[in-house]
Short mmCIF file of C-alpha atoms (C1' of nucleotides) in Angstrom, two decimals:
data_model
loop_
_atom_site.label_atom_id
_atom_site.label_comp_id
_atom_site.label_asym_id
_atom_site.label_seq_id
_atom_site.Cartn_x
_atom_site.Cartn_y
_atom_site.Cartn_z
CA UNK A 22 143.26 106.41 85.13
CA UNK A 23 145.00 105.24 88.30
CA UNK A 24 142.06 107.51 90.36
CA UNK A 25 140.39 105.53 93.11
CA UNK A 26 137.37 105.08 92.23
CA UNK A 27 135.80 106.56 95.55
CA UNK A 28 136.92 109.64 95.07
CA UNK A 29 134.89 111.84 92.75
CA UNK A 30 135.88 113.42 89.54
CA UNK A 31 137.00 116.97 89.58
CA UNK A 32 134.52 117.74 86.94
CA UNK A 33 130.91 119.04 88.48
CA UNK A 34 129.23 118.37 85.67
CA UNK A 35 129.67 114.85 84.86
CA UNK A 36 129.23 112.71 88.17
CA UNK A 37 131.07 109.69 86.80
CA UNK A 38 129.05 107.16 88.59
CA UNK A 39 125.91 108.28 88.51
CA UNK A 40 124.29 104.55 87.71
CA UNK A 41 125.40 103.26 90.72
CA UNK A 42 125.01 105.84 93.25
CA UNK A 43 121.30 106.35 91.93
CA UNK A 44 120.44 102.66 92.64
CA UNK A 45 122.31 103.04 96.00
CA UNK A 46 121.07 106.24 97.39
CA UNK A 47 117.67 104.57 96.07
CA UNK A 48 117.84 101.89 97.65
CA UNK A 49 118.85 103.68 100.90
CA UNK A 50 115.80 106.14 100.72
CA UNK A 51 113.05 102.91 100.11
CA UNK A 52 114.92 100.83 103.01
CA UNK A 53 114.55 103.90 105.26
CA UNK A 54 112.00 106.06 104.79
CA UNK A 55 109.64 103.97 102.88
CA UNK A 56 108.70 103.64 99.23
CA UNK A 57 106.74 107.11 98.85
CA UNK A 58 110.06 108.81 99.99
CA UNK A 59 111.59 108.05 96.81
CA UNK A 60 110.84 110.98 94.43
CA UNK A 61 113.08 111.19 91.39
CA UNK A 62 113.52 114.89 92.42
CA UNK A 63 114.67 114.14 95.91
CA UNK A 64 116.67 110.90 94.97
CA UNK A 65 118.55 113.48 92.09
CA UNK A 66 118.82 116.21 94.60
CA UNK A 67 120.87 114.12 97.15
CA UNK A 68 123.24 113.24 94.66
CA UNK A 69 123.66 117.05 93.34
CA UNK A 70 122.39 116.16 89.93
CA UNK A 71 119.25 117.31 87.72
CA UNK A 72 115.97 115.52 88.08
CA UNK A 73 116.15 113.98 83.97
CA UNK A 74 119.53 112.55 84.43
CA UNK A 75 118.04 109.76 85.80
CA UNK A 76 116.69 109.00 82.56
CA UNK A 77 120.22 109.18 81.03
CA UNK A 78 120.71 105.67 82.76
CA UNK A 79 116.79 104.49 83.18
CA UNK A 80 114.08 104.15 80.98
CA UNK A 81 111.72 105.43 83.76
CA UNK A 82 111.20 105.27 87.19
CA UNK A 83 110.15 101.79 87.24
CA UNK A 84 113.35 100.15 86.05
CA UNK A 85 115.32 102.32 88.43
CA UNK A 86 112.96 100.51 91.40
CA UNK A 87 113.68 96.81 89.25
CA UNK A 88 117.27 97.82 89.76
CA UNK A 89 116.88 98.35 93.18
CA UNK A 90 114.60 95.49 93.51
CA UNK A 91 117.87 93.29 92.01
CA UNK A 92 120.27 94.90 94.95
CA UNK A 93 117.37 93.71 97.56
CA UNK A 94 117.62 90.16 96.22
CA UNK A 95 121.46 90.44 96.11
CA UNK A 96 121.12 91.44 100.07
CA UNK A 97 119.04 88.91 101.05
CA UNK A 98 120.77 86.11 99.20
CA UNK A 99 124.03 87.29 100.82
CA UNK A 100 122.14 86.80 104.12
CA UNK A 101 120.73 83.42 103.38
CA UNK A 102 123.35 81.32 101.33
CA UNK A 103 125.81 81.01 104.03
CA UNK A 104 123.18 79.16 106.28
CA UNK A 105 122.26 76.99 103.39
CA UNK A 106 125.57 76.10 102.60
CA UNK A 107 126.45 75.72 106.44
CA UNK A 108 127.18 71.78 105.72
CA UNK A 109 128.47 71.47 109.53
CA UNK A 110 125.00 72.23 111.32
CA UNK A 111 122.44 70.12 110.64
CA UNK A 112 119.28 70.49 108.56
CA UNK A 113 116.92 71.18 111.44
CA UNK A 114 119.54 74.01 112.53
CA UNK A 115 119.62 75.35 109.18
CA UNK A 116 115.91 75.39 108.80
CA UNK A 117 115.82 77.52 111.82
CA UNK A 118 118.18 79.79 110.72
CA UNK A 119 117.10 80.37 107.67
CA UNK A 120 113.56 80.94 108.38
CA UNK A 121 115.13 83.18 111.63
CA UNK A 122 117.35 85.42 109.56
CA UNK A 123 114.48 85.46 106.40
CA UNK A 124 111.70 87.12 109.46
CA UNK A 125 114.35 89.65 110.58
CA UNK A 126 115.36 90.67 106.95
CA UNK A 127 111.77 91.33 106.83
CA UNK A 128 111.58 93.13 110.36
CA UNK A 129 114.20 95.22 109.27
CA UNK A 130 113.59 96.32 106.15
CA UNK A 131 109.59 96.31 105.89
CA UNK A 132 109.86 98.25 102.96
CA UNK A 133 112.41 96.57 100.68
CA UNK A 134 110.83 93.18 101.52
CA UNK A 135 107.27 94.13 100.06
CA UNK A 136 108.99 95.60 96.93
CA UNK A 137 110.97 92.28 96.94
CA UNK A 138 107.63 90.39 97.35
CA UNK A 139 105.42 92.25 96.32
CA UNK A 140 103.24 92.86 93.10
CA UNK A 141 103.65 96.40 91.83
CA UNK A 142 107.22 95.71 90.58
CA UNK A 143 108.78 92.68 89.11
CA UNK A 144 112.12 91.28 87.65
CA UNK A 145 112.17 88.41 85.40
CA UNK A 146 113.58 86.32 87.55
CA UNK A 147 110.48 83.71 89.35
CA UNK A 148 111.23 82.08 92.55
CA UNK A 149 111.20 77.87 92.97
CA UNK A 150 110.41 77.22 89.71
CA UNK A 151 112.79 75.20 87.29
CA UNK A 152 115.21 73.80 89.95
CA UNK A 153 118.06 72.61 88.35
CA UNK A 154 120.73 71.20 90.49
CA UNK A 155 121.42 71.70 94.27
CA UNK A 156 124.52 73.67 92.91
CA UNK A 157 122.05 76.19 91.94
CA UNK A 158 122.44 77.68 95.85
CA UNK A 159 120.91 81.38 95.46
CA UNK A 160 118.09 82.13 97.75
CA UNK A 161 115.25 80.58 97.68
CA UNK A 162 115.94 77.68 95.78
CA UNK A 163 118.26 76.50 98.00
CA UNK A 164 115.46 75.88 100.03
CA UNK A 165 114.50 72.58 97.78
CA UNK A 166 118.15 71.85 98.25
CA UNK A 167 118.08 71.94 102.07
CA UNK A 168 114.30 69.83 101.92
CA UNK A 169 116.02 67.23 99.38
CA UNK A 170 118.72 66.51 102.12
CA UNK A 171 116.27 66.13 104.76
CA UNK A 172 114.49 63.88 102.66
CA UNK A 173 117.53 61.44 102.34
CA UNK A 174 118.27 61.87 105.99
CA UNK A 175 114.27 60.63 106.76
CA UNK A 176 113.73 64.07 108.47
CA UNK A 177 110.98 64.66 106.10
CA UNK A 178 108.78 62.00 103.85
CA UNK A 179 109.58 62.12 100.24
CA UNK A 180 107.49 64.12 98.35
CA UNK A 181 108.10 66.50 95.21
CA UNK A 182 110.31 69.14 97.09
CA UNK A 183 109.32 71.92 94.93
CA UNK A 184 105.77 71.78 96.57
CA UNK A 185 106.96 71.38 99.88
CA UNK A 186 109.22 74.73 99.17
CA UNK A 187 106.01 76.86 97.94
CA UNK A 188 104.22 75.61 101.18
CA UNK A 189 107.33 76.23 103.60
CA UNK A 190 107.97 79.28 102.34
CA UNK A 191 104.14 80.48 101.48
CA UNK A 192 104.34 79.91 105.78
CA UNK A 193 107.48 82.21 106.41
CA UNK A 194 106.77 84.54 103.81
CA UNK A 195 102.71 84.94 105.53
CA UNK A 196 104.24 85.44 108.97
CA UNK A 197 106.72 87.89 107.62
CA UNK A 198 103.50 89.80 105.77
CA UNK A 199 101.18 89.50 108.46
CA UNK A 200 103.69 90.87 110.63
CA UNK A 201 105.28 93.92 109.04
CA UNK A 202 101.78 94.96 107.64
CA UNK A 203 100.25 95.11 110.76
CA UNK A 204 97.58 92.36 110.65
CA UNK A 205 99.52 90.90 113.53
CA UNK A 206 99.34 92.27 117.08
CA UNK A 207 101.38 89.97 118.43
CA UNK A 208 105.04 91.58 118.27
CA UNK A 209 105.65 90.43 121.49
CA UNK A 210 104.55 86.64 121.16
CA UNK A 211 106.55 86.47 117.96
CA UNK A 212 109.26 84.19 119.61
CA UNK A 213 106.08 81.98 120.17
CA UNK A 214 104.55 82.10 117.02
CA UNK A 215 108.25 81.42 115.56
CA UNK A 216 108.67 78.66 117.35
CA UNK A 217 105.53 77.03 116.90
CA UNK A 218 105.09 77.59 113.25
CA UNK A 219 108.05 75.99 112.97
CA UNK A 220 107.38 72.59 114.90
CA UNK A 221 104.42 72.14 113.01
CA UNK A 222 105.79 72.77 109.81
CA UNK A 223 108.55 70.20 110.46
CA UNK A 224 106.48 67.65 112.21
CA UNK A 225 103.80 68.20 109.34
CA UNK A 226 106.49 67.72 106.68
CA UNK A 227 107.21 64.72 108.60
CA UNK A 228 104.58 62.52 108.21
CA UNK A 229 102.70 62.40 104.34
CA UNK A 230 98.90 61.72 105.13
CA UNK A 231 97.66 58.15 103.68
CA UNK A 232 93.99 58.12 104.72
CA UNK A 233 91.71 60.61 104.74
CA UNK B 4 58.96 109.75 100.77
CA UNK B 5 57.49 106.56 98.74
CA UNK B 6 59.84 107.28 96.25
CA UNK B 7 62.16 103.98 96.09
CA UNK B 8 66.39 104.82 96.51
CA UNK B 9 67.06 103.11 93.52
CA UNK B 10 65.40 105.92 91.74
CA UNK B 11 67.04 108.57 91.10
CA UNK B 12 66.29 111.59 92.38
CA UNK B 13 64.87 114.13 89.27
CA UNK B 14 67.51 116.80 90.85
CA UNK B 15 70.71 116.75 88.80
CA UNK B 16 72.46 119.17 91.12
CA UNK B 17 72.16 116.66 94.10
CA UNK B 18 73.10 113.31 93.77
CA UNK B 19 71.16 111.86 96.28
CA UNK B 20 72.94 108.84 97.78
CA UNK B 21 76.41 109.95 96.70
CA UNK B 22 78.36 108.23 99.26
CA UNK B 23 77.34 104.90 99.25
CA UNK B 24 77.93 105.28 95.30
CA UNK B 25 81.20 106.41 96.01
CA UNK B 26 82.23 103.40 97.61
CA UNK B 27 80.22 101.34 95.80
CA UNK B 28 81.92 102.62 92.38
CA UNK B 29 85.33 102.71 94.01
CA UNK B 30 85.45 99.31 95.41
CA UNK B 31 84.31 97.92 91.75
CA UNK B 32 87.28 100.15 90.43
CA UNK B 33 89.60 98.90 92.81
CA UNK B 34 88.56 95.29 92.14
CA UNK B 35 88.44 94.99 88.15
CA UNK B 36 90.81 97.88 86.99
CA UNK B 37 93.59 97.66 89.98
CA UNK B 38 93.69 100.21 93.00
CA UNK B 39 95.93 102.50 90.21
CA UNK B 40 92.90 102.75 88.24
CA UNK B 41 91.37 104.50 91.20
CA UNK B 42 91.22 108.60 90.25
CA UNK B 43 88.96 110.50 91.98
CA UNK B 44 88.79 112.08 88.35
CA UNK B 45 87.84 108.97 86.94
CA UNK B 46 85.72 107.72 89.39
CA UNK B 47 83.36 110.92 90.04
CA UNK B 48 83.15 111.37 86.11
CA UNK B 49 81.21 107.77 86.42
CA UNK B 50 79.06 109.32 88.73
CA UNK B 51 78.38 112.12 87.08
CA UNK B 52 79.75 114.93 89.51
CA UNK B 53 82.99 117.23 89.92
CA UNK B 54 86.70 116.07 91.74
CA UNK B 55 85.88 117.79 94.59
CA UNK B 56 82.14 116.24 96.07
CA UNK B 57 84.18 113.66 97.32
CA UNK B 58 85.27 115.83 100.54
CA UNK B 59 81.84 116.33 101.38
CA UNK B 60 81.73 112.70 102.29
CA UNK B 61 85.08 111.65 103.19
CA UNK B 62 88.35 113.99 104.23
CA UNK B 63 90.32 112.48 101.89
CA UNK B 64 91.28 109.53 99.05
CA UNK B 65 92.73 107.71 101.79
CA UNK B 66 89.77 107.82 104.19
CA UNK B 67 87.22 106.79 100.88
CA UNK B 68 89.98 103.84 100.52
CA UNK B 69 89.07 102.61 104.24
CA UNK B 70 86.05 102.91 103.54
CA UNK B 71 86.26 100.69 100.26
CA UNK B 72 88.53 98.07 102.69
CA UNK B 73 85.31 98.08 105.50
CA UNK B 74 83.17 97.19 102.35
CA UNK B 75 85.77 94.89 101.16
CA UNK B 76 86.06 92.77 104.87
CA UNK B 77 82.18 93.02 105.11
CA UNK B 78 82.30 90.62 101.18
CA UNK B 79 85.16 88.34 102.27
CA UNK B 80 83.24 87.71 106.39
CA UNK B 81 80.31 86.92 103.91
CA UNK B 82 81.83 84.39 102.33
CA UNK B 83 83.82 82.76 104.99
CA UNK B 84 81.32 83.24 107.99
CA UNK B 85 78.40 80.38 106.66
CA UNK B 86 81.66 77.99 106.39
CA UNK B 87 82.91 78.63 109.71
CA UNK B 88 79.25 78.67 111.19
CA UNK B 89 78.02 75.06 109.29
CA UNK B 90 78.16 72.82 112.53
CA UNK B 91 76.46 70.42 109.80
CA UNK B 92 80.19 69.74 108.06
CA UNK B 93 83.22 68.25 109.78
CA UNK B 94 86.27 70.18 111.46
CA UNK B 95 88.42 68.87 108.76
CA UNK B 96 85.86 69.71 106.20
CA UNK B 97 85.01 73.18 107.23
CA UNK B 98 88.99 73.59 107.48
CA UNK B 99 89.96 72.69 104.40
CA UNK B 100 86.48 74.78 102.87
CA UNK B 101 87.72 77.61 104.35
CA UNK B 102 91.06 77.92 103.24
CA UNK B 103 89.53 77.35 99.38
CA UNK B 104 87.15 80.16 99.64
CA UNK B 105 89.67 82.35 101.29
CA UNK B 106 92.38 81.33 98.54
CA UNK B 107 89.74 81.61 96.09
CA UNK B 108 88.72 85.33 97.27
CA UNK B 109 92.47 86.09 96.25
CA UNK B 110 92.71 84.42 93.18
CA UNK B 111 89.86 86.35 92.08
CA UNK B 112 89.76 89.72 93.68
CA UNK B 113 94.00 90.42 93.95
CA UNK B 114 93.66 94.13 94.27
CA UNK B 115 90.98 94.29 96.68
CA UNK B 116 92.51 91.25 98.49
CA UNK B 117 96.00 93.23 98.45
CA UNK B 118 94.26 96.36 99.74
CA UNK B 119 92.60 94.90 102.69
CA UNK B 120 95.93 92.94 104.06
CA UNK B 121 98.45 94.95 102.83
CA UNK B 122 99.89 97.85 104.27
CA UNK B 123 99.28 100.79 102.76
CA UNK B 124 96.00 101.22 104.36
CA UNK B 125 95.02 100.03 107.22
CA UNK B 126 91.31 100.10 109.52
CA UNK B 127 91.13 100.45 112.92
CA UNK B 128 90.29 96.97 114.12
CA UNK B 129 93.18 94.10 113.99
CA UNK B 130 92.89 90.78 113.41
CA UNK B 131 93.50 87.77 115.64
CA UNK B 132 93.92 89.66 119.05
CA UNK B 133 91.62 89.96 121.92
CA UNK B 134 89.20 86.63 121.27
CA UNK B 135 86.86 86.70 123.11
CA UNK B 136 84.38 84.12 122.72
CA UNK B 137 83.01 81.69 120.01
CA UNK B 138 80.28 83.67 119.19
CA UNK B 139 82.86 86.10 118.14
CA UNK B 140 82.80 84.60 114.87
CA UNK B 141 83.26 87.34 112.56
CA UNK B 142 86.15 86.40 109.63
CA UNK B 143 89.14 85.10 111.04
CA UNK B 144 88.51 85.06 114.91
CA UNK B 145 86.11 81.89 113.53
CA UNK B 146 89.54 80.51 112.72
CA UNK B 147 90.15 80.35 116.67
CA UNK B 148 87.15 78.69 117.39
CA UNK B 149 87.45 76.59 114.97
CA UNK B 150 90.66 75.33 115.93
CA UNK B 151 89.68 75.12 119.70
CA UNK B 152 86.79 73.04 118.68
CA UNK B 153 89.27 70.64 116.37
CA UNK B 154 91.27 70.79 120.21
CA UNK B 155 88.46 69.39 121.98
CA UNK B 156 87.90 66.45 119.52
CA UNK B 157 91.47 65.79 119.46
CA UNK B 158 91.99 66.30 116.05
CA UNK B 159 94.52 68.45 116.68
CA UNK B 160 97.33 69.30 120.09
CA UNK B 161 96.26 71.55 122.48
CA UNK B 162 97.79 74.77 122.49
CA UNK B 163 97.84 78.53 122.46
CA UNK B 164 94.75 78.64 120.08
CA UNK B 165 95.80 82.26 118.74
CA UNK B 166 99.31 81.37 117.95
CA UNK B 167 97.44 78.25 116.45
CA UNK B 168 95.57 80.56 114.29
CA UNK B 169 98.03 82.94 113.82
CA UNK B 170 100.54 80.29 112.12
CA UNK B 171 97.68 78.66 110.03
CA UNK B 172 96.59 82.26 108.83
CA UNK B 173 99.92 83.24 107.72
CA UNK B 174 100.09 79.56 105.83
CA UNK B 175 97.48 80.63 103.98
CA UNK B 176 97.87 84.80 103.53
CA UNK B 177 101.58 83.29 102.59
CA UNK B 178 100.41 81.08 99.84
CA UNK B 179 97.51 83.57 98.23
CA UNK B 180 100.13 86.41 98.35
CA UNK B 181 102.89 84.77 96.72
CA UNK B 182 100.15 83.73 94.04
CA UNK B 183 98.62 86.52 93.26
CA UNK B 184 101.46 88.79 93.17
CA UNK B 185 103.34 86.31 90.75
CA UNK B 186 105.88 84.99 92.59
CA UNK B 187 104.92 81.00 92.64
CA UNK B 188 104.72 80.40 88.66
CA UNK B 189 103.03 77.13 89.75
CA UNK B 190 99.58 77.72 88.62
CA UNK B 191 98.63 74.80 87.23
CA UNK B 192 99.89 73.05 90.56
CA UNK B 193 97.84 75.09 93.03
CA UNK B 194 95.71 72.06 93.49
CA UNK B 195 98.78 70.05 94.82
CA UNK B 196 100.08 72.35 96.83
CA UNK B 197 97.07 73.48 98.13
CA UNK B 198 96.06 69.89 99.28
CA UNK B 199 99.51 69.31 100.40
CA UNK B 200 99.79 72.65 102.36
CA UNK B 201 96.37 72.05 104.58
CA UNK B 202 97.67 68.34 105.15
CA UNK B 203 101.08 69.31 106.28
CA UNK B 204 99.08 72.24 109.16
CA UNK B 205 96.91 69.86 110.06
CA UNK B 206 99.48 66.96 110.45
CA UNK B 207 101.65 69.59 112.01
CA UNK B 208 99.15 70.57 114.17
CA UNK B 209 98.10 67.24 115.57
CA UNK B 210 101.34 66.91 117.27
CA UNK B 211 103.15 68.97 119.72
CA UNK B 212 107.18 68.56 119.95
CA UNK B 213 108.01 67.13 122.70
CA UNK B 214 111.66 66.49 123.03
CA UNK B 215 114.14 68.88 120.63
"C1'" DA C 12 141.82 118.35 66.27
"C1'" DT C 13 137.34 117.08 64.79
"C1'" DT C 14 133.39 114.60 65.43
"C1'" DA C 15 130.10 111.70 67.56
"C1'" DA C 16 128.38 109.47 71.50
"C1'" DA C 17 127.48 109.79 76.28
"C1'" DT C 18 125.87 112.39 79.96
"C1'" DG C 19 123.71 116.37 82.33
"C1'" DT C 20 120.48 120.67 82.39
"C1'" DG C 21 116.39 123.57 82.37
"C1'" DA C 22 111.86 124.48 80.84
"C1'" DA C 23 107.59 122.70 80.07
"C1'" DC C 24 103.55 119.36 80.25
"C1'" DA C 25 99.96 116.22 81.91
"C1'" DA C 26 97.98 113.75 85.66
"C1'" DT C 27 96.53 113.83 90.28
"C1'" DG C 28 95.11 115.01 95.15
"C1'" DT C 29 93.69 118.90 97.54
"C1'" DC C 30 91.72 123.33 98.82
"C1'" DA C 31 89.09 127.75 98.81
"C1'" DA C 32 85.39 130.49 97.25
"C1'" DC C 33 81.02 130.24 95.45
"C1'" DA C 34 76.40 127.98 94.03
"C1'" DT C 35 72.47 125.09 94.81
"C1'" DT C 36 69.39 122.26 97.33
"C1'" DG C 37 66.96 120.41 101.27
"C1'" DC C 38 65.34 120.70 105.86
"C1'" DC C 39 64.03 122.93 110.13
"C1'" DT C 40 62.14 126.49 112.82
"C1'" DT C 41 58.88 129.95 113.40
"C1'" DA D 27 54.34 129.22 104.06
"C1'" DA D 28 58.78 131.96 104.59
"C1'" DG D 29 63.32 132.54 106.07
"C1'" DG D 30 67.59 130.74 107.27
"C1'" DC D 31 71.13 127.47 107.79
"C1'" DA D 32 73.48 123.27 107.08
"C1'" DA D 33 74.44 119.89 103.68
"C1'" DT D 34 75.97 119.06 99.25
"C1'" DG D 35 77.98 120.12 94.67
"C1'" DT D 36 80.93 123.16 91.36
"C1'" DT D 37 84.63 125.69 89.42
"C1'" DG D 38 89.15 127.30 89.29
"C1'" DA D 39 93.53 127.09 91.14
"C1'" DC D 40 97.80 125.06 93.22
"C1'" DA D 41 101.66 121.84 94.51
"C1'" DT D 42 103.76 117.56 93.60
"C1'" DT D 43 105.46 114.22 90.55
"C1'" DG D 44 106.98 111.53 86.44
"C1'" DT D 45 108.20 112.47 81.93
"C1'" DT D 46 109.83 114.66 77.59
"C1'" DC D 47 112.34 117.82 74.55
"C1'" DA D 48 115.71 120.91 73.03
"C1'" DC D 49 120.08 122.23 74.32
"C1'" DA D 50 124.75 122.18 76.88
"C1'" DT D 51 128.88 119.90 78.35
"C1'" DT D 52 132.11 116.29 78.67
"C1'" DT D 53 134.39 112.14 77.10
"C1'" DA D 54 136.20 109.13 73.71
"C1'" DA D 55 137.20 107.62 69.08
"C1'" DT D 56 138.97 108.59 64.59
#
DNA sequence: ATTAAATGTGAACAATGTCAACATTGCCTT
DNA sequence: AAGGCAATGTTGACATTGTTCACATTTAAT
């Protein structure tokens, strides 16, 4: 039909997108009032529809989260592939950037970022594991691409990159934990910490240890 | 009386020592069967009384969880404490000891590990703010003197030895979290990028950017 | 137009944390 | 030793929540 599809169907009964305005309005309730805020009941009431439609489009509540979880991913990678693929600022910019605008995804959306990270609710998809090609930009692995270049520029010694992507990201990902979990009173230092944790990760990266 | 606590008392109405038991019972829960497996049903059937005695020692689930965390902290300072206190081992030795036992502590207690530095529940006390001596050494403030001891033999640069700890902290928290919670499908290469991880902090570490 | 698949509804159920009223025990004062 | 009170434990009930089932309504295909 030549109806927009923003505008909603006469019909109350059927909502016509229900799908995609449960995993939006579900997303929306996690990112802003926190996980325990999303009740099937209050998630179906918003949207003016029964509590067991949801289960007209999801086996249970859990994939509805996993679909939500997939949007988070989709947010974040929309965040962090332009700075990756940034090839006119160098890789010490783009390592800044990326590990700046990773921290504030966090800082901003405490909630989605432990679902994203966390352990009670997972997609298939792993992160830094079977790295293809550098072409293979999404996310995280285009962290091993960014590491790979510094390698050839002699930014960083050579070493397998998908190691030094676990441990660069194990580092952001631990700050980013630490500090939306509370285990950190240091909001105001975080500038500092930033900073810091990034001059040693770059100088460690720098130098491989032969002795000792 | 003479009569020894591990006895039970002959009452059956009474329970006698109900809420160490409690969090005794609830913190092995929490650690083999996951902090879901965690009923106040199921756990005061093992002990043998109703739902409800639990209020007579603790206001609610959540306050018998904190409880379970304190107990939890109490295990982990136990293990990390004789490490941090062994003036017989190096600073590089007692660095990269503790970071095993505290990845180890992960690897093998996830739940409990998640419980006591995630968010969900959280104890009064912080960590890594207001050191104020050495002999502070409880859990991670040891990491500070540590670090300020590796300052004064030049092992590593001088600097704020908080932010210090902070960054190597989240290194570490970073790397057991993404583990644990399935998100580095690396297992078989912990070794290597453990080893790699504690070089590259304390390489890191051992210089302070100058210029840049 | 008929039929079947897709989608939505309402009632009901089980699990769980919590609370109130009541029961039992232990301890303290006299 | 007796009485009384606080501590501790029990039972039944309730609200919330995810889930399921039988049924209703709409859409789409034949």
């Amino acid at each position: 039909m030549n109806t927009p599809e923003s505008i909603k169907k006469t019909s109350s009964y059927h909502h016509g997108n229900l799908k995609e305005s449960l995993l939006t309005t579900a997303l929306e309730m996690v990112d802003k009032e926190g996980i325990d805020a999303l009740t099937l009941r209050e998630l179906t009431m918003r949207l003016g529809t029964s509590r067991s439609a949801v289960y007209r489009h999801f086996p249970s509540k859990e994939a509805l989260i996993l679909g939500v979880i997939e949007k988070g991913y989709e947010r974040l990678d929309l965040l962090l592939t332009p700075i990756f693929q940034d090839k006119h600022s160098s890789v010490a910019e783009r390592f800044d950037r990326m590990g700046r605008e990773y921290l504030d995804f966090a800082i901003h959306h405490p909630t989605l970022y432990r679902l994203l990270f966390g352990d009670k609710y997972h997609r298939e998809r792993e992160e830094l594991c079977d790295y293809k090609d550098e072409n293979q930009a999404t996310g995280l692995y285009a962290l091993i691409g960014l590491l790979l270049e510094a390698q050839e520029q002699g930014i960083i010694a050579q070493a397998n990159p998908m190691v030094q992507a676990a441990m660069v990201w194990a580092s952001i990902h631990g700050l980013a934990s630490l500090l939306i979990d509370g285990h950190l009173l240091m909001r105001e230092n975080m500038e500092e910490i930033y900073v810091y944790s990034q001059s040693v990760l770059l100088n460690g990266l720098k130098r491989i240890p032969k002795d000792e």
